[in-house]
PDB file of C-alpha atoms in Angstrom:
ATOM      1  CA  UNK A   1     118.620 214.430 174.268  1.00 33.00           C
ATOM      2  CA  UNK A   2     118.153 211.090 173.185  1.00 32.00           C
ATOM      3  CA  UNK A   3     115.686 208.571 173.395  1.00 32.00           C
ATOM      4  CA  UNK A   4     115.384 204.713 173.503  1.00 34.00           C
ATOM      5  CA  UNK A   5     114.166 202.916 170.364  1.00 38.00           C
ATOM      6  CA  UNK A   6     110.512 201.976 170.201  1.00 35.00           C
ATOM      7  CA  UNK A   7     109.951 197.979 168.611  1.00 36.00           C
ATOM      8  CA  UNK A   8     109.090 200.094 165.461  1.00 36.00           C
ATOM      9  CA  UNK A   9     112.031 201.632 165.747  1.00 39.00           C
ATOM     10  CA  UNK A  10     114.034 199.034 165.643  1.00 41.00           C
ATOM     11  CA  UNK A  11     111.694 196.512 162.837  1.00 49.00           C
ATOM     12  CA  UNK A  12     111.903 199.480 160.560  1.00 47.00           C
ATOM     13  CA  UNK A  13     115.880 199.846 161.134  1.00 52.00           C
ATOM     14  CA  UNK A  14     117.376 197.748 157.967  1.00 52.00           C
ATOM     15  CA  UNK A  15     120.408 196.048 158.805  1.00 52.00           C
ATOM     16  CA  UNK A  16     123.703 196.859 157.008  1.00 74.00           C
ATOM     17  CA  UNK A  17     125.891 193.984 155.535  1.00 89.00           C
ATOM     18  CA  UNK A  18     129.491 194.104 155.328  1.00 93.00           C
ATOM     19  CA  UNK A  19     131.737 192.672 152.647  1.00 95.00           C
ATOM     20  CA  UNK A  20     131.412 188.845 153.776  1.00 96.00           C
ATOM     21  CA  UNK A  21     127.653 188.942 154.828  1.00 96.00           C
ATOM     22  CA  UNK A  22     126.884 190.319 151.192  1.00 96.00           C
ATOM     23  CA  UNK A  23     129.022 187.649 149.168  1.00 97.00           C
ATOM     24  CA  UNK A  24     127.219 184.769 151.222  1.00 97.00           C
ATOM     25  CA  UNK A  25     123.647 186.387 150.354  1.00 97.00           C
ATOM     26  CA  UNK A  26     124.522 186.851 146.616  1.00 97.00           C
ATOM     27  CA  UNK A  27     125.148 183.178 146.723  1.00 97.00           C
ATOM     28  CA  UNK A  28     122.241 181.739 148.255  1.00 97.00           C
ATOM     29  CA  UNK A  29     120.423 184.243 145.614  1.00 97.00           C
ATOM     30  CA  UNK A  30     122.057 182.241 142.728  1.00 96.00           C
ATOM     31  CA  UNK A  31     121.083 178.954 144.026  1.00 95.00           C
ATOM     32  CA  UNK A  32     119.041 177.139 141.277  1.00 91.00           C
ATOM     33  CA  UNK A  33     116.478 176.783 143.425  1.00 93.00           C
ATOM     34  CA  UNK A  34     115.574 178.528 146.568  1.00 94.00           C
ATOM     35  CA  UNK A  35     116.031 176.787 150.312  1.00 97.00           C
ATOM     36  CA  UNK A  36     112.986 175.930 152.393  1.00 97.00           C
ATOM     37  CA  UNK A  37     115.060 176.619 155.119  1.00 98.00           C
ATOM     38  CA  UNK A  38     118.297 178.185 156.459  1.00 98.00           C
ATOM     39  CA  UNK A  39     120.311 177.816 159.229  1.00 98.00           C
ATOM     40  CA  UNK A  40     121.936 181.042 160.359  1.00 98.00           C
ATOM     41  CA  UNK A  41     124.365 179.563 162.480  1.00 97.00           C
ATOM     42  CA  UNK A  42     126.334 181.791 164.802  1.00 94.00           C
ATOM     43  CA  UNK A  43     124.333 184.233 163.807  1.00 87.00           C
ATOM     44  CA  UNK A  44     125.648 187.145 166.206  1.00 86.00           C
ATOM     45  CA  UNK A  45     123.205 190.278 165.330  1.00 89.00           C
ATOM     46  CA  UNK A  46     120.951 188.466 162.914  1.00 94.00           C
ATOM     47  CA  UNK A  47     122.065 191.070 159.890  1.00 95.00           C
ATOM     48  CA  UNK A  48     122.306 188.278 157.114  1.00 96.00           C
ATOM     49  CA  UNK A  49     119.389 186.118 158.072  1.00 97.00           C
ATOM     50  CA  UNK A  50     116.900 189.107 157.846  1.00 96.00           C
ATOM     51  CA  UNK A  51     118.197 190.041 154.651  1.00 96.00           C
ATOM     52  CA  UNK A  52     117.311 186.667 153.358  1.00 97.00           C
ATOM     53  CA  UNK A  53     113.730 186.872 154.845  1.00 97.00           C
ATOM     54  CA  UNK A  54     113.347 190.527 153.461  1.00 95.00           C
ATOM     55  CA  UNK A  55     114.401 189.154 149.858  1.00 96.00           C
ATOM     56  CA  UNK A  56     112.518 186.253 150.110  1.00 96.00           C
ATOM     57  CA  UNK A  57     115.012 183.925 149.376  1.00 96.00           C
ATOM     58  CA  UNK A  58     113.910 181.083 151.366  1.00 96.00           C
ATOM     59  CA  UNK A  59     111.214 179.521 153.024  1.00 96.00           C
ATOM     60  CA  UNK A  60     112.176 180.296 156.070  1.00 97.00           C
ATOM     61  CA  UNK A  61     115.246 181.224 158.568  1.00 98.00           C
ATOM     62  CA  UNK A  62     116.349 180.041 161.688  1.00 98.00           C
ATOM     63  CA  UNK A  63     118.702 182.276 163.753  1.00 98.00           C
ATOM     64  CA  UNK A  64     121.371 179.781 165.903  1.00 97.00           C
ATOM     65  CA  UNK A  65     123.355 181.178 168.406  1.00 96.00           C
ATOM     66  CA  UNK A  66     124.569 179.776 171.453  1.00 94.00           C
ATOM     67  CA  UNK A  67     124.970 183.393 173.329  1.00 95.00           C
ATOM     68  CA  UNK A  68     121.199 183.732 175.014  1.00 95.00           C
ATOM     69  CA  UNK A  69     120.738 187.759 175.242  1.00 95.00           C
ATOM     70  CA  UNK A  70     122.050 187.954 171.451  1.00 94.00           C
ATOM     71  CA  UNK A  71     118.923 186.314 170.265  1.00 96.00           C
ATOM     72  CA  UNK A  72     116.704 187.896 173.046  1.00 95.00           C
ATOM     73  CA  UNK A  73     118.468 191.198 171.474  1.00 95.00           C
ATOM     74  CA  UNK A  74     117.437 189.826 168.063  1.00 95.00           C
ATOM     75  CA  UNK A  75     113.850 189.114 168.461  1.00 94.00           C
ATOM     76  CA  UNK A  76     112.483 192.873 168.709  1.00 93.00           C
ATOM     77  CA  UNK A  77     114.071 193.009 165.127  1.00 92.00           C
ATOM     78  CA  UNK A  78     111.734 189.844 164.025  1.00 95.00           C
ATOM     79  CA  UNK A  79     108.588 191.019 164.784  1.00 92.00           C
ATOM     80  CA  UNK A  80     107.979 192.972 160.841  1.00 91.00           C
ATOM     81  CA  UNK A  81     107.733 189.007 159.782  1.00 96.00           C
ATOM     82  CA  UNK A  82     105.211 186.490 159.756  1.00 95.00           C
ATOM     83  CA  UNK A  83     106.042 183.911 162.630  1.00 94.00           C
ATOM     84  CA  UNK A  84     106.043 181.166 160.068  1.00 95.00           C
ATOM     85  CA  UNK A  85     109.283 182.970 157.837  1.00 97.00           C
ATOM     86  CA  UNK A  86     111.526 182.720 161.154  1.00 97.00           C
ATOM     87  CA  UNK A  87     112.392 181.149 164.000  1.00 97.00           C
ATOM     88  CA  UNK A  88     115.124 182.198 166.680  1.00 97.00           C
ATOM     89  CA  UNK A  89     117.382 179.235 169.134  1.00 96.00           C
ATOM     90  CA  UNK A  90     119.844 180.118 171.568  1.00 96.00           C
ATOM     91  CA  UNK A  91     122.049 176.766 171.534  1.00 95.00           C
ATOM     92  CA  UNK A  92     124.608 174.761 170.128  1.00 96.00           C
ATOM     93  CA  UNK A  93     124.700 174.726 166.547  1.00 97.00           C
ATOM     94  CA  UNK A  94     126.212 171.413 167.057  1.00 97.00           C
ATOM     95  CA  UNK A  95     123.146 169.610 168.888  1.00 96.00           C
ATOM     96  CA  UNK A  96     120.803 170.539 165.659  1.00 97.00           C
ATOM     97  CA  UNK A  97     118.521 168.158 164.547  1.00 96.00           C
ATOM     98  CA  UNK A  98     118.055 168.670 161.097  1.00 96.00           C
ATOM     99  CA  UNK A  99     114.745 167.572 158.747  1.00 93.00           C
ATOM    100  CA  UNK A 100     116.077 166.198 155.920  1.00 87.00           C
ATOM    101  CA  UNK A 101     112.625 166.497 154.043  1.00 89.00           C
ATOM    102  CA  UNK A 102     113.057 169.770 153.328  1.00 92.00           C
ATOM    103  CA  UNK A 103     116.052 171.788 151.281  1.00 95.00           C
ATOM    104  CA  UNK A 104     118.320 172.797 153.953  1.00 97.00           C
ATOM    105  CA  UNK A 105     121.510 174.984 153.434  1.00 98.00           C
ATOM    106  CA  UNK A 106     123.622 175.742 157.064  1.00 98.00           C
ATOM    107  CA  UNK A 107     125.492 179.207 156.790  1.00 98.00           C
ATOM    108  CA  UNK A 108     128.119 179.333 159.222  1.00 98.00           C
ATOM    109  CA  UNK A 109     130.212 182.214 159.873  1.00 96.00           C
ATOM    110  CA  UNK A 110     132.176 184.404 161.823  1.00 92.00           C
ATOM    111  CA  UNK A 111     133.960 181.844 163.740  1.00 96.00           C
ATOM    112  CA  UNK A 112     137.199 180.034 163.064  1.00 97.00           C
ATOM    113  CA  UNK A 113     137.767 176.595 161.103  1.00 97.00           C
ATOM    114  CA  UNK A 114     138.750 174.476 164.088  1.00 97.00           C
ATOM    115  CA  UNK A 115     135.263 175.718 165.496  1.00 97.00           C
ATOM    116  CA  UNK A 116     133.685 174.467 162.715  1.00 98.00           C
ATOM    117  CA  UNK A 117     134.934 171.614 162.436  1.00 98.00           C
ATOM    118  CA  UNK A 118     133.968 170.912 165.872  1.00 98.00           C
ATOM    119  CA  UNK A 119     130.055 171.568 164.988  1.00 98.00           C
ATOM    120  CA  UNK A 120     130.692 169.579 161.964  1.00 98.00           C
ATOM    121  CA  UNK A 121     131.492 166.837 163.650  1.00 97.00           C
ATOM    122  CA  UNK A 122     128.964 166.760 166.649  1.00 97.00           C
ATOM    123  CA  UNK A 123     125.943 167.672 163.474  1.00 97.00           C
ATOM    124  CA  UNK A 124     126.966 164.567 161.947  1.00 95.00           C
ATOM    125  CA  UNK A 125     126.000 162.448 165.297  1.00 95.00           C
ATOM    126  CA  UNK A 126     122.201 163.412 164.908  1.00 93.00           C
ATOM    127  CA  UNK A 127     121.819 164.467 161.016  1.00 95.00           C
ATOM    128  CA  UNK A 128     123.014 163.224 157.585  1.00 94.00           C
ATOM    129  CA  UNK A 129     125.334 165.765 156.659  1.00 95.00           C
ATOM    130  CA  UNK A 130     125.327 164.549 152.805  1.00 93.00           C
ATOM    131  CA  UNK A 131     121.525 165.554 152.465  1.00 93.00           C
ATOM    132  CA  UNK A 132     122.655 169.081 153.676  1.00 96.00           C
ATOM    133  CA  UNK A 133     124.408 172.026 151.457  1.00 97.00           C
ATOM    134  CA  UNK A 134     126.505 174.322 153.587  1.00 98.00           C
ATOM    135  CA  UNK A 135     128.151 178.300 153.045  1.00 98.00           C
ATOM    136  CA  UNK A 136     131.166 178.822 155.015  1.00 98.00           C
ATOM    137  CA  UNK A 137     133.137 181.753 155.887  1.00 97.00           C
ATOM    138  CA  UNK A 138     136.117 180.734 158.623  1.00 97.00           C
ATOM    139  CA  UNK A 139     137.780 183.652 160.163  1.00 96.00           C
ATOM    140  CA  UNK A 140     140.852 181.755 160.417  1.00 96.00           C
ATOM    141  CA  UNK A 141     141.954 177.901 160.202  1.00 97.00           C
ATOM    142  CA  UNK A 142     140.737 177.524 157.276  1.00 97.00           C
ATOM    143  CA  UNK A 143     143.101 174.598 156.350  1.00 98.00           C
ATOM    144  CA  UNK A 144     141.453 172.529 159.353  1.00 98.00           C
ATOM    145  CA  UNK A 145     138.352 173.197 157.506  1.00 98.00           C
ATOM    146  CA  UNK A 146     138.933 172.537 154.479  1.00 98.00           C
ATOM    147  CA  UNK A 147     140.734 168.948 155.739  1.00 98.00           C
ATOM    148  CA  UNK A 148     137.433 167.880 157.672  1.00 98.00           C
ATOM    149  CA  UNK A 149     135.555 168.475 154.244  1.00 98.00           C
ATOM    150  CA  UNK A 150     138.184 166.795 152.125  1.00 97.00           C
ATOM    151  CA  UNK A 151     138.655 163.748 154.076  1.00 96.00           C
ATOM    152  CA  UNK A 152     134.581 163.489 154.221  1.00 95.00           C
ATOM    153  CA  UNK A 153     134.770 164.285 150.279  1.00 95.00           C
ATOM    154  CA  UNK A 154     132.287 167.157 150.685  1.00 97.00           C
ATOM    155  CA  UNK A 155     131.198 168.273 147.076  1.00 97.00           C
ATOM    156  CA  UNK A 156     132.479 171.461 145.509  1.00 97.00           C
ATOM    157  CA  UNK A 157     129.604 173.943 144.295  1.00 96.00           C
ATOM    158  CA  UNK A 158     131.575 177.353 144.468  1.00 96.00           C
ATOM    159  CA  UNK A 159     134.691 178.962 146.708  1.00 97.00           C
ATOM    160  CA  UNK A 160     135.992 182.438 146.522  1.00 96.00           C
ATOM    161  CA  UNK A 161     137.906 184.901 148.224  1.00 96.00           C
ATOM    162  CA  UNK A 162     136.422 188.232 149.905  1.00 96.00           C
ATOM    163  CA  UNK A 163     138.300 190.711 151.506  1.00 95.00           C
ATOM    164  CA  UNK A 164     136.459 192.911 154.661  1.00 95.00           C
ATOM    165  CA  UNK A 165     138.168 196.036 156.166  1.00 93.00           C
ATOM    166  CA  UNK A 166     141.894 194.597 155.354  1.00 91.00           C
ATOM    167  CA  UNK A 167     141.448 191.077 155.833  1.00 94.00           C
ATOM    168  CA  UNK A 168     141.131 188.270 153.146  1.00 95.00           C
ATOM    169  CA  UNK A 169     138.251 185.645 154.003  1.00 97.00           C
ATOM    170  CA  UNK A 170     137.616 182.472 152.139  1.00 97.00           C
ATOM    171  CA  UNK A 171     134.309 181.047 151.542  1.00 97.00           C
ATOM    172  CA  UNK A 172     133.025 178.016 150.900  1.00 98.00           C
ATOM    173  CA  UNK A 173     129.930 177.058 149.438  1.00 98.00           C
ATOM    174  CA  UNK A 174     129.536 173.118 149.312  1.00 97.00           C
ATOM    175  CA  UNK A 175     127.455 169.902 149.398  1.00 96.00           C
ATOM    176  CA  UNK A 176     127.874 167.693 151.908  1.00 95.00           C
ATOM    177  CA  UNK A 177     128.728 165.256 149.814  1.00 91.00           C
ATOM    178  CA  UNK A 178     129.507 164.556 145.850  1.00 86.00           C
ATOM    179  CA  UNK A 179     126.307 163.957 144.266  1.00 83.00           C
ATOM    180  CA  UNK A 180     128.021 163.340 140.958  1.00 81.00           C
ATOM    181  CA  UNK A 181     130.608 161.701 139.267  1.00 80.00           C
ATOM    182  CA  UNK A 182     131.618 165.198 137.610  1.00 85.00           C
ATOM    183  CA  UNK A 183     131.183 167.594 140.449  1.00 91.00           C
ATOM    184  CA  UNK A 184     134.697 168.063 142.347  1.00 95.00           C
ATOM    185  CA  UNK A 185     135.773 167.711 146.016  1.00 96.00           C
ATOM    186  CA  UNK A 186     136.626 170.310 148.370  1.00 97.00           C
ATOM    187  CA  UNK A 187     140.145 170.368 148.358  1.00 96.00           C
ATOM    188  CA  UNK A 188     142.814 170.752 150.737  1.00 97.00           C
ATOM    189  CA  UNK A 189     143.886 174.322 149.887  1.00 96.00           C
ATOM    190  CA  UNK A 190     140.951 175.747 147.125  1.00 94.00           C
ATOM    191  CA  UNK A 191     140.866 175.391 143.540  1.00 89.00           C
ATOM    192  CA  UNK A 192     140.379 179.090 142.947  1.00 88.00           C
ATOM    193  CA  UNK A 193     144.352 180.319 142.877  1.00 90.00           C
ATOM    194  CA  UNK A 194     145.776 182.487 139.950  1.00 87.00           C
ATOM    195  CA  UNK A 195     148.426 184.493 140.626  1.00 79.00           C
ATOM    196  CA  UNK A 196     148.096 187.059 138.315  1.00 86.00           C
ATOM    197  CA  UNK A 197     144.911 187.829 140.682  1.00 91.00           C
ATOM    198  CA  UNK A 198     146.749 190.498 143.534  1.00 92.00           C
ATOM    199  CA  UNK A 199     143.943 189.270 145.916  1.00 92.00           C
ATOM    200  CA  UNK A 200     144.933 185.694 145.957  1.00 93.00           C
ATOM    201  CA  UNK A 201     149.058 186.287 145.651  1.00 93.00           C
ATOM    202  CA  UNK A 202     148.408 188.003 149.035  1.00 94.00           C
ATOM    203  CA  UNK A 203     146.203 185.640 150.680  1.00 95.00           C
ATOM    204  CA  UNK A 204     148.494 182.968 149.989  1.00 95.00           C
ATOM    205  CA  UNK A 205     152.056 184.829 150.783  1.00 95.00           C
ATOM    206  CA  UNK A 206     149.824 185.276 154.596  1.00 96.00           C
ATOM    207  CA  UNK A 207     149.169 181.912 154.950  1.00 96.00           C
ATOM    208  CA  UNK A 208     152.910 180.732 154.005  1.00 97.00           C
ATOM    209  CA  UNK A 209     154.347 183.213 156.239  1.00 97.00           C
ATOM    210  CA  UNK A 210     151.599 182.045 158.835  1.00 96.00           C
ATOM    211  CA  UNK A 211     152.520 178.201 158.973  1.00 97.00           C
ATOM    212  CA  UNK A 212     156.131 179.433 158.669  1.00 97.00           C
ATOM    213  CA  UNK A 213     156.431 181.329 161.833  1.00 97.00           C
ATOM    214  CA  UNK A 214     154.426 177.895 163.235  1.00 97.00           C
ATOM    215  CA  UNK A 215     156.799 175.501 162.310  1.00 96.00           C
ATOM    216  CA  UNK A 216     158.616 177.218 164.912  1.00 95.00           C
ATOM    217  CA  UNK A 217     156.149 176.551 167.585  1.00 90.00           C
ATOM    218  CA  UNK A 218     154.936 173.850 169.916  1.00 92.00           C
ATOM    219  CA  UNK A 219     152.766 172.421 166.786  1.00 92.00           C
ATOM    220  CA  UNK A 220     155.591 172.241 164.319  1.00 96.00           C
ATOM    221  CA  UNK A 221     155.220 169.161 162.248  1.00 96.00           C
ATOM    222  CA  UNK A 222     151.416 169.987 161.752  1.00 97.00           C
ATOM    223  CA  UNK A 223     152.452 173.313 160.887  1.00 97.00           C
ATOM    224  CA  UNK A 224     155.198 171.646 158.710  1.00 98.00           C
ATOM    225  CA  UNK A 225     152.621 169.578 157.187  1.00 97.00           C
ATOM    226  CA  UNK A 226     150.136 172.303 156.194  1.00 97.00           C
ATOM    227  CA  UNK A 227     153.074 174.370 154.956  1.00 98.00           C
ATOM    228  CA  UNK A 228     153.989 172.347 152.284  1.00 97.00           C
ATOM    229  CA  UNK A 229     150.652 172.298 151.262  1.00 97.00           C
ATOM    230  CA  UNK A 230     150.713 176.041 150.580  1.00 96.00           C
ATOM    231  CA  UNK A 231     154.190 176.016 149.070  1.00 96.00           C
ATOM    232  CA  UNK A 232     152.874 173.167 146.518  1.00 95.00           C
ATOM    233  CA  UNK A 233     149.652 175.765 145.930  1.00 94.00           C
ATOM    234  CA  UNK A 234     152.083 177.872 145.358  1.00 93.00           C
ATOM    235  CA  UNK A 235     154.184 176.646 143.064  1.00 90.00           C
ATOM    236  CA  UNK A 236     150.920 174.890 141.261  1.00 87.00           C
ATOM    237  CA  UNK A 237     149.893 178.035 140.273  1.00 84.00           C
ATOM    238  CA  UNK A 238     152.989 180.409 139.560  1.00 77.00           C
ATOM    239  CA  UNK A 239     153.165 177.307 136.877  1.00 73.00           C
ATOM    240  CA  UNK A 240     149.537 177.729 135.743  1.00 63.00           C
ATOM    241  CA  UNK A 241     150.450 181.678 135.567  1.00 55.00           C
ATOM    242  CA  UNK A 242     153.989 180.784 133.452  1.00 57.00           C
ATOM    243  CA  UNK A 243     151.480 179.072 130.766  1.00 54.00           C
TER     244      UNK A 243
END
């Protein structure tokens, strides 16, 4: 027979990070300095923002997510911390308001690029996004991301490739804007290709044969558009790899 969990059940219950959750937590632990505070947007079960709090890795975290009984669900799990290390919003990530007096970084995850880009670009409206630094990890339309950051010359600190149960993630870590002459842009496709690396020959060859099947769809000259921009990456860095 079983029984329901007790609220010590469940604070003493540590919560298991996949693949993704871990790479994005090994980065905000190499940050030269910690955060005061994080923003665990879309946070979904809450898994990577306790983490932080148990490592102390920042000042404090605030869960974001715009589905109400997830962070009902996700309080019980909050109460082994001090009320000061935490803090738990069921909203838009978008309508944030933002204290630029403090360090700030905004994780968001486990949603696609063109959703990110729209949170992007209602956060701007109400905060200045160049005081922020930001971790992302797009599930999919990652080029749409990657444009928005370009064209708003978001600064480069790190970018990688993870791969999760089959699937090949990219993720982003970046300022939101250049804060010096040296430090590069977020570019249109990454910076991190080599194609000697069987991770990123694969991730690549998926997104060609992506934007090639959508060149034959209703959105073919965007598709057409992005597709060249692969096939340049491409060919940028079977050169490199000829070298």
């Amino acid at each position: 027979m079983t029984t329901a969990n007790t609220s010590s059940d469940i604070c003493s219950t540590p919560p298991s990070l996949g693949a993704r959750l871990n790479a994005i937590a090994d980065l905000v632990a190499s940050a030269p300095e910690p955060y005061s505070h994080i923003w665990d947007c879309c946070c979904d079960h809450g898994y990577l923002g306790i983490h932080l709090i148990r490592q102390q890795l920042c000042g404090k975290v605030i869960f974001v997510d715009q589905v109400p009984h997830l962070i009902e669900e996700l309080k019980p799990r909050l109460c082994e911390f001090a009320s000061e290390h935490y803090d738990a919003i069921a909203g838009d990530a978008g309508q944030l308001r933002i204290d630029s007096q403090h360090r700030n970084l905004v994780i968001i995850a486990g949603v696609g690029g063109e959703c990110m880009v729209d949170i992007l670009s209602r956060l701007e409206v109400n905060n200045s996004l160049a005081q922020l630094d930001f971790i992302f990890c797009p599930t999919t339309s990652q080029y749409d991301l990657r444009e928005y950051l370009a064209n708003r010359e978001f600064g480069l600190l790190y970018e990688s490739l993870v791969t999760e149960k089959g699937r090949d993630y990219e993720l982003i870590y970046a300022q939101g804007s250049c804060r010096s002459s040296s430090q590069p842009q977020v570019s249109l496709t990454g910076q991190l290709w080599d194609r000697k690396n069987a991770l990123h020959s694969r991730h690549l060859k998926k997104l060609i044969t992506h934007y090639q099947r959508c060149t034959r769809g209703e959105k073919a000259p965007r598709a057409q558009v992005i597709l060249d921009e692969y096939l340049a990456c491409w060919k940028r860095m079977s050169d490199i790899s000829s070298t």
